[in-house]
XYZ file of C-alpha atoms in Angstrom:
452
model
C 3.752 -3.447 1.784
C 0.903 -4.502 -0.016
C 3.758 -5.409 -2.209
C 11.385 4.596 -12.689
C 13.672 1.996 -14.043
C 15.994 -0.824 -13.374
C 19.727 -0.918 -13.315
C 20.780 -3.474 -15.944
C 22.360 -5.709 -13.291
C 18.971 -6.176 -11.615
C 17.214 -7.445 -14.735
C 13.706 -6.495 -15.833
C 12.730 -3.413 -17.764
C 15.299 -0.722 -18.365
C 15.036 2.656 -16.670
C 13.806 4.596 -19.689
C 10.944 2.248 -20.543
C 9.828 1.988 -16.919
C 9.935 5.727 -16.323
C 7.882 6.298 -19.452
C 5.436 3.625 -18.318
C 4.885 5.526 -15.077
C 4.484 8.870 -16.826
C 2.127 7.418 -19.410
C -0.280 6.514 -16.646
C -1.362 10.136 -16.725
C 0.145 11.582 -19.900
C -2.660 13.183 -21.811
C -4.855 13.168 -18.720
C -3.204 15.321 -16.078
C -2.610 18.072 -18.633
C -6.009 17.632 -20.288
C -7.131 21.016 -19.031
C -4.794 22.628 -21.555
C -6.482 20.995 -24.531
C -10.124 20.919 -23.445
C -12.413 23.634 -24.733
C -13.019 25.734 -21.683
C -16.730 25.761 -20.969
C -16.874 26.627 -17.266
C -15.426 28.918 -14.636
C -13.460 25.961 -13.275
C -11.440 25.667 -16.472
C -11.143 29.428 -17.035
C -10.141 30.188 -13.426
C -8.922 26.938 -11.835
C -7.006 28.621 -9.001
C -10.063 30.634 -7.998
C -12.239 27.517 -7.942
C -9.726 25.502 -5.901
C -9.297 28.336 -3.400
C -13.069 28.403 -3.000
C -13.354 24.642 -2.499
C -10.415 24.469 -0.083
C -11.753 27.379 1.949
C -13.898 24.650 3.535
C -10.858 23.316 5.428
C -11.773 23.104 9.121
C -8.741 21.249 10.522
C -5.138 22.362 10.052
C -3.512 25.303 8.303
C -1.913 25.512 4.847
C 0.101 28.579 3.861
C 0.239 28.827 0.065
C 2.580 30.872 -2.109
C 1.389 31.046 -5.708
C 3.189 32.707 -8.659
C -0.034 34.427 -9.766
C -1.699 35.448 -6.507
C 1.037 35.694 -3.913
C 0.549 34.319 -0.405
C -2.725 33.119 1.083
C -3.854 30.860 3.909
C -6.264 27.943 4.053
C -7.722 26.807 7.361
C -7.017 28.426 10.710
C -3.545 29.731 11.675
C -3.876 28.329 15.206
C -4.953 24.871 14.030
C -2.661 21.873 13.535
C -1.149 20.252 11.559
C 0.518 23.066 9.633
C 2.506 23.245 6.400
C 3.717 25.613 3.678
C 3.095 24.952 -0.021
C 5.113 26.680 -2.742
C 3.365 26.488 -6.129
C 5.797 26.495 -9.067
C 3.312 26.058 -11.921
C -0.381 26.846 -12.156
C -0.865 23.430 -13.772
C -1.399 22.293 -10.162
C -4.786 24.009 -10.064
C -5.752 22.655 -13.479
C -4.940 19.137 -12.288
C -6.973 19.638 -9.124
C -10.000 20.781 -11.112
C -9.737 17.794 -13.420
C -8.723 15.006 -11.022
C -8.734 16.435 -7.495
C -6.769 14.201 -5.079
C -5.334 12.073 -7.911
C -4.290 15.299 -9.637
C -2.731 16.523 -6.400
C -0.392 13.529 -6.399
C 0.336 13.787 -10.111
C 1.280 17.446 -9.823
C 3.714 16.555 -7.043
C 5.254 13.867 -9.253
C 5.788 16.464 -11.979
C 7.196 19.114 -9.640
C 4.311 21.583 -9.943
C 4.648 22.334 -6.211
C 6.716 21.553 -3.125
C 5.782 21.295 0.553
C 7.876 21.799 3.672
C 6.052 18.909 5.420
C 4.454 16.517 2.944
C 2.998 14.208 5.610
C 1.330 17.150 7.372
C -0.043 18.432 4.049
C -1.629 15.105 3.112
C -2.871 14.681 6.693
C -4.719 17.991 6.439
C -6.397 16.865 3.222
C -7.416 13.561 4.834
C -8.711 15.159 8.034
C -10.910 17.449 5.944
C -12.386 14.737 3.685
C -15.952 15.439 4.922
C -15.592 19.102 3.954
C -13.800 18.795 0.596
C -16.183 17.952 -2.258
C -14.925 15.708 -5.027
C -12.112 14.119 -3.028
C -11.989 10.342 -2.594
C -14.175 9.384 0.369
C -16.091 12.677 0.567
C -19.874 12.856 0.326
C -19.814 16.626 -0.239
C -20.781 17.638 -3.756
C -19.262 20.180 -6.132
C -19.690 20.082 -9.899
C -16.486 22.001 -10.664
C -13.873 19.611 -9.229
C -12.801 16.089 -10.200
C -14.445 16.738 -13.561
C -12.499 14.002 -15.366
C -12.151 11.509 -12.499
C -13.975 8.888 -14.546
C -10.904 8.588 -16.782
C -8.858 7.341 -13.829
C -11.557 4.807 -12.955
C -11.385 3.409 -16.495
C -7.637 2.899 -16.092
C -8.140 1.140 -12.751
C -10.818 -1.190 -14.087
C -8.513 -2.363 -16.864
C -6.140 -3.718 -14.191
C -8.264 -6.719 -13.202
C -6.836 -9.567 -11.123
C -7.300 -12.509 -13.436
C -4.484 -15.065 -13.308
C -2.670 -13.131 -16.022
C -3.666 -9.699 -14.745
C -2.423 -10.433 -11.223
C 1.041 -11.297 -12.528
C 1.164 -8.051 -14.503
C -0.036 -5.955 -11.554
C 2.443 -7.509 -9.118
C 5.355 -7.170 -11.551
C 4.606 -3.440 -11.991
C 5.514 -2.763 -8.362
C 7.614 -5.627 -7.049
C 9.864 -6.244 -10.059
C 11.221 -2.690 -9.994
C 14.612 -3.571 -8.524
C 15.698 -5.667 -5.566
C 18.488 -3.156 -5.124
C 15.956 -0.344 -4.691
C 14.058 -2.065 -1.900
C 17.262 -2.995 -0.083
C 18.054 0.717 0.270
C 15.191 1.478 2.654
C 13.986 -1.839 4.112
C 15.595 -3.456 7.164
C 17.903 -6.518 6.868
C 14.913 -8.922 6.876
C 13.660 -7.160 3.699
C 10.184 -7.052 5.273
C 7.916 -4.777 3.199
C 5.017 -4.705 5.662
C 4.047 -3.105 8.961
C 6.484 -3.624 11.814
C 5.408 -3.927 15.458
C 7.187 -1.514 17.813
C 6.746 -3.158 21.207
C 9.043 -0.634 22.924
C 9.575 3.071 22.149
C 13.277 2.445 21.528
C 12.740 -0.413 19.050
C 14.606 -0.041 15.757
C 12.898 -0.874 12.470
C 14.795 -4.174 12.367
C 13.789 -5.103 15.932
C 10.173 -4.180 15.156
C 10.097 -6.378 12.049
C 11.386 -9.317 14.081
C 8.678 -8.543 16.657
C 6.081 -8.791 13.889
C 7.407 -12.145 12.672
C 7.488 -13.533 16.219
C 3.966 -12.345 16.940
C 2.637 -14.076 13.826
C 4.553 -17.268 14.638
C 2.988 -17.330 18.101
C -0.442 -16.748 16.638
C 0.132 -19.683 14.304
C 1.286 -21.767 17.311
C 4.189 -23.011 15.196
C 6.082 -26.151 16.145
C 8.711 -28.364 14.491
C 7.257 -30.453 11.693
C 4.470 -28.011 10.800
C 4.039 -27.402 7.081
C 3.246 -23.714 6.535
C 1.766 -22.214 3.379
C 2.763 -18.565 2.967
C 0.717 -16.622 0.411
C 2.910 -13.702 -0.611
C 6.623 -14.423 -0.138
C 8.064 -10.952 -0.119
C 11.820 -11.484 -0.101
C 11.627 -14.518 2.168
C 11.896 -12.753 5.526
C 9.049 -14.509 7.337
C 9.835 -17.937 5.876
C 13.478 -17.674 6.961
C 12.530 -16.513 10.468
C 9.790 -19.103 11.016
C 11.729 -22.046 9.626
C 14.984 -21.027 11.286
C 13.520 -20.531 14.766
C 10.663 -23.046 14.860
C 11.950 -25.814 12.589
C 8.877 -25.831 10.363
C 8.662 -26.443 6.626
C 7.465 -23.491 4.520
C 6.017 -23.425 1.019
C 5.829 -19.785 0.004
C 4.117 -18.289 -3.053
C 4.951 -15.166 -5.051
C 4.086 -13.754 -8.462
C 7.275 -11.668 -8.625
C 10.245 -13.209 -10.431
C 12.576 -10.650 -8.825
C 11.347 -11.504 -5.332
C 11.679 -15.238 -5.955
C 15.277 -14.903 -7.113
C 16.410 -12.889 -4.105
C 14.341 -14.923 -1.627
C 16.001 -18.126 -2.837
C 19.435 -16.518 -2.559
C 18.700 -15.437 1.026
C 17.319 -18.881 1.905
C 20.521 -20.461 0.580
C 22.669 -18.139 2.700
C 20.572 -19.116 5.747
C 21.100 -22.803 4.946
C 17.361 -23.510 4.829
C 16.889 -24.826 1.272
C 15.726 -28.202 2.600
C 12.870 -26.624 4.569
C 11.724 -23.692 2.396
C 10.368 -23.852 -1.151
C 9.617 -20.658 -3.093
C 7.060 -21.060 -5.861
C 6.187 -18.643 -8.642
C 2.513 -19.501 -8.295
C -0.918 -17.900 -7.846
C -2.843 -18.781 -4.679
C -5.705 -19.992 -6.888
C -3.431 -22.731 -8.233
C -2.383 -24.342 -4.950
C -3.212 -27.940 -4.068
C -2.818 -30.092 -0.980
C -3.386 -29.226 2.676
C -1.240 -27.439 5.250
C -0.973 -27.246 9.034
C -0.730 -23.465 9.008
C -1.375 -20.649 6.514
C 0.053 -17.138 6.741
C -0.476 -14.128 4.485
C 1.200 -10.796 5.223
C -0.285 -7.825 3.343
C -0.998 -9.794 0.194
C -4.801 -9.689 0.388
C -4.823 -6.043 -0.762
C -3.803 -7.286 -4.230
C -6.603 -9.870 -4.501
C -9.322 -7.587 -5.931
C -12.942 -7.341 -4.767
C -14.288 -9.949 -7.177
C -11.856 -12.508 -5.704
C -12.301 -11.830 -1.962
C -14.506 -14.905 -1.517
C -12.253 -17.008 -3.754
C -9.233 -16.241 -1.572
C -10.818 -17.406 1.681
C -12.489 -20.400 0.045
C -9.084 -21.494 -1.266
C -7.510 -21.002 2.173
C -10.309 -23.021 3.772
C -9.707 -25.798 1.254
C -5.947 -25.778 1.922
C -6.092 -25.632 5.745
C -6.115 -28.902 7.679
C -9.092 -29.433 10.066
C -7.074 -28.447 13.162
C -4.979 -25.867 11.323
C -4.516 -22.162 12.047
C -4.368 -19.236 9.637
C -2.891 -15.804 10.409
C -3.021 -12.787 8.151
C -1.959 -9.155 8.228
C -4.047 -6.822 6.092
C -4.550 -3.095 5.476
C -8.196 -2.043 5.841
C -10.552 0.726 4.779
C -13.295 2.036 7.139
C -16.606 0.246 6.561
C -18.432 3.560 6.145
C -16.263 4.529 3.144
C -15.792 1.155 1.484
C -18.579 1.323 -1.116
C -17.457 4.698 -2.451
C -13.822 3.606 -2.420
C -14.619 0.336 -4.226
C -16.311 2.225 -7.042
C -13.551 4.807 -7.474
C -9.822 5.083 -8.138
C -7.292 6.815 -5.899
C -3.713 7.866 -6.601
C -2.231 4.710 -5.055
C -4.343 2.437 -7.246
C -3.401 4.377 -10.352
C 0.326 4.855 -9.830
C 1.629 2.403 -7.205
C -0.518 -0.721 -6.830
C -2.592 -1.316 -9.983
C -5.536 -3.627 -9.385
C -5.376 -3.206 -5.614
C -8.324 -2.768 -3.251
C -8.253 -2.490 0.525
C -10.997 -4.492 2.249
C -13.089 -3.236 5.148
C -13.548 -5.316 8.295
C -17.131 -6.078 7.277
C -16.028 -7.292 3.838
C -13.350 -9.483 5.412
C -15.882 -11.011 7.796
C -18.383 -11.505 4.973
C -15.842 -13.325 2.812
C -14.682 -15.448 5.762
C -18.305 -16.449 6.322
C -18.646 -17.315 2.641
C -15.497 -19.463 2.749
C -17.520 -22.437 3.914
C -15.617 -23.222 7.076
C -13.431 -20.477 8.605
C -14.028 -18.195 11.579
C -12.125 -15.242 13.060
C -10.690 -16.083 16.492
C -8.561 -13.016 17.255
C -7.906 -9.530 15.889
C -5.499 -6.651 16.604
C -5.074 -3.218 15.006
C -1.575 -1.770 14.437
C -2.366 1.399 12.451
C 0.026 3.734 14.286
C 2.773 1.110 14.082
C 2.450 1.359 10.305
C 2.771 5.145 10.425
C 6.083 4.725 12.254
C 7.209 1.970 9.864
C 6.559 4.233 6.878
C 8.360 7.139 8.536
C 11.403 4.886 9.005
C 11.225 3.740 5.373
C 10.860 7.284 4.043
C 13.762 8.535 6.145
C 15.984 5.755 4.783
C 14.731 6.384 1.236
C 15.694 10.062 1.453
C 19.074 9.193 2.965
C 19.696 6.893 -0.013
C 18.767 9.420 -2.698
C 22.135 9.222 -4.456
C 22.032 5.425 -4.432
C 18.487 5.458 -5.844
C 19.655 7.644 -8.716
C 22.706 5.424 -9.249
C 20.341 2.492 -9.887
C 19.031 4.369 -12.919
C 15.940 6.039 -11.454
C 15.167 9.693 -12.132
C 13.658 12.682 -10.296
C 10.151 11.777 -11.458
C 10.482 8.335 -9.865
C 11.953 9.752 -6.653
C 9.102 12.240 -6.246
C 6.566 9.511 -7.010
C 7.907 7.299 -4.238
C 8.359 10.201 -1.848
C 4.679 11.033 -2.287
C 3.697 7.360 -1.958
C 5.489 6.871 1.355
C 4.246 10.190 2.771
C 0.696 9.515 1.523
C 0.586 6.159 3.306
C 2.159 7.470 6.504
C -0.440 10.244 6.668
C -3.274 7.785 6.030
C -2.231 5.576 8.952
C -1.310 8.468 11.243
C -4.793 9.973 10.816
C -6.375 6.499 11.109
C -7.930 6.908 7.684
C -6.923 3.280 7.089
C -6.064 0.484 9.514
C -3.733 -2.498 9.803
C -5.198 -5.704 11.210
C -3.689 -8.999 12.255
C -6.306 -11.760 12.197
C -6.228 -15.343 13.442
C -8.639 -17.794 11.814
C -9.490 -21.450 12.369
C -12.334 -23.817 11.617
C -15.103 -24.115 14.245
C -14.561 -26.800 16.920
C -10.776 -26.672 16.606
C -9.996 -27.920 20.117
C -6.254 -27.944 19.348
C -6.244 -24.130 19.039
C -4.929 -22.647 22.288
C -5.141 -18.897 21.655
C -2.354 -18.022 24.077
C -0.996 -14.610 25.024
C 0.862 -13.769 21.811
C 3.282 -11.269 23.342
C 4.788 -13.415 26.107
C 7.190 -16.337 25.987
């Protein structure tokens, strides 16, 4: 995936410091309504205001049980999806007034409410974006919600992707604990969208399908030197080198990922063909036959979109091929998204920004020598991937806690996985695989990527 605390055996920050780091991302903000001088109806009567705003829901049905006002319904009882929300603390409504969709996630982290179907709940919010003022992506206006959203934007803008900033941002998510990720990922340790070619495909089979599809798109052959930007835990490098006999130089900014990737490469007996570097893509030199990047571009940052493709163009041999997998935002919502801050950017992937297809094409054009040859969308495959991850994460709850993580961390990641599944299931975001070459590359065959 555009890739609590640590058990001491995993290295890194201890559990207490990391949990506090996560909570401090909204300490003093999410509860700001309690300390602000109340000057409006929104702050005096937050539940009333939120009920009014959410009465605009046109798709789906939410049954709410609140400690102050009993049971009430939003949307239409005969409409789907459906869910039930039990409010435990009225701080939920205060958070919604102050930070709207970011506050919705933060209140879940803190246990202000529970939902019988979290994916359905978030899906309803997404499907009603045009009708819900103040929410990320909505053009509807309402002066009484998201009143302090600018505070979240300030936090996001501090997480810039300079050479130093990128290392900090990547470490925040990927250096959590290798043991944590192993609890819900498949044996390849692939943390990106799988491709389910058959209804009966397991997560593991689907991840291998994804690797094979990318290898075919790269037209790999023995002797190729592949540059991988974003190592993960070495899954693609091991598959590509093991099956196709190519050499792989793979880059990561995560010390934890590098350590485990090298261990896995050693077990596979591929040390002579795979090199893992703790290195930024902006620091690479030399040229390569093939370049691959799997869900790394989301961490590049808008100001470096052009830099990324220019560097890839510089590193790709004249008859080379580049393949990338990337999560995308709809073109129509990109400008508003770029200038805001959502819950994922604040709490999961600091410094991240999903590109739109137009922005990808624009940056490819500005690269000075690349062109898009092929494109596929796998959005619903990602919804299924996330459902598989979340199911495994819940099944491993005791093991997660044994690693030193707490309830706050578990709820944060539960919301994260459900949030992303809902976004792909409603096609609010997409997942593209792109193939790029230089113009006049007569060596590029562009074969059927799904057949042997």
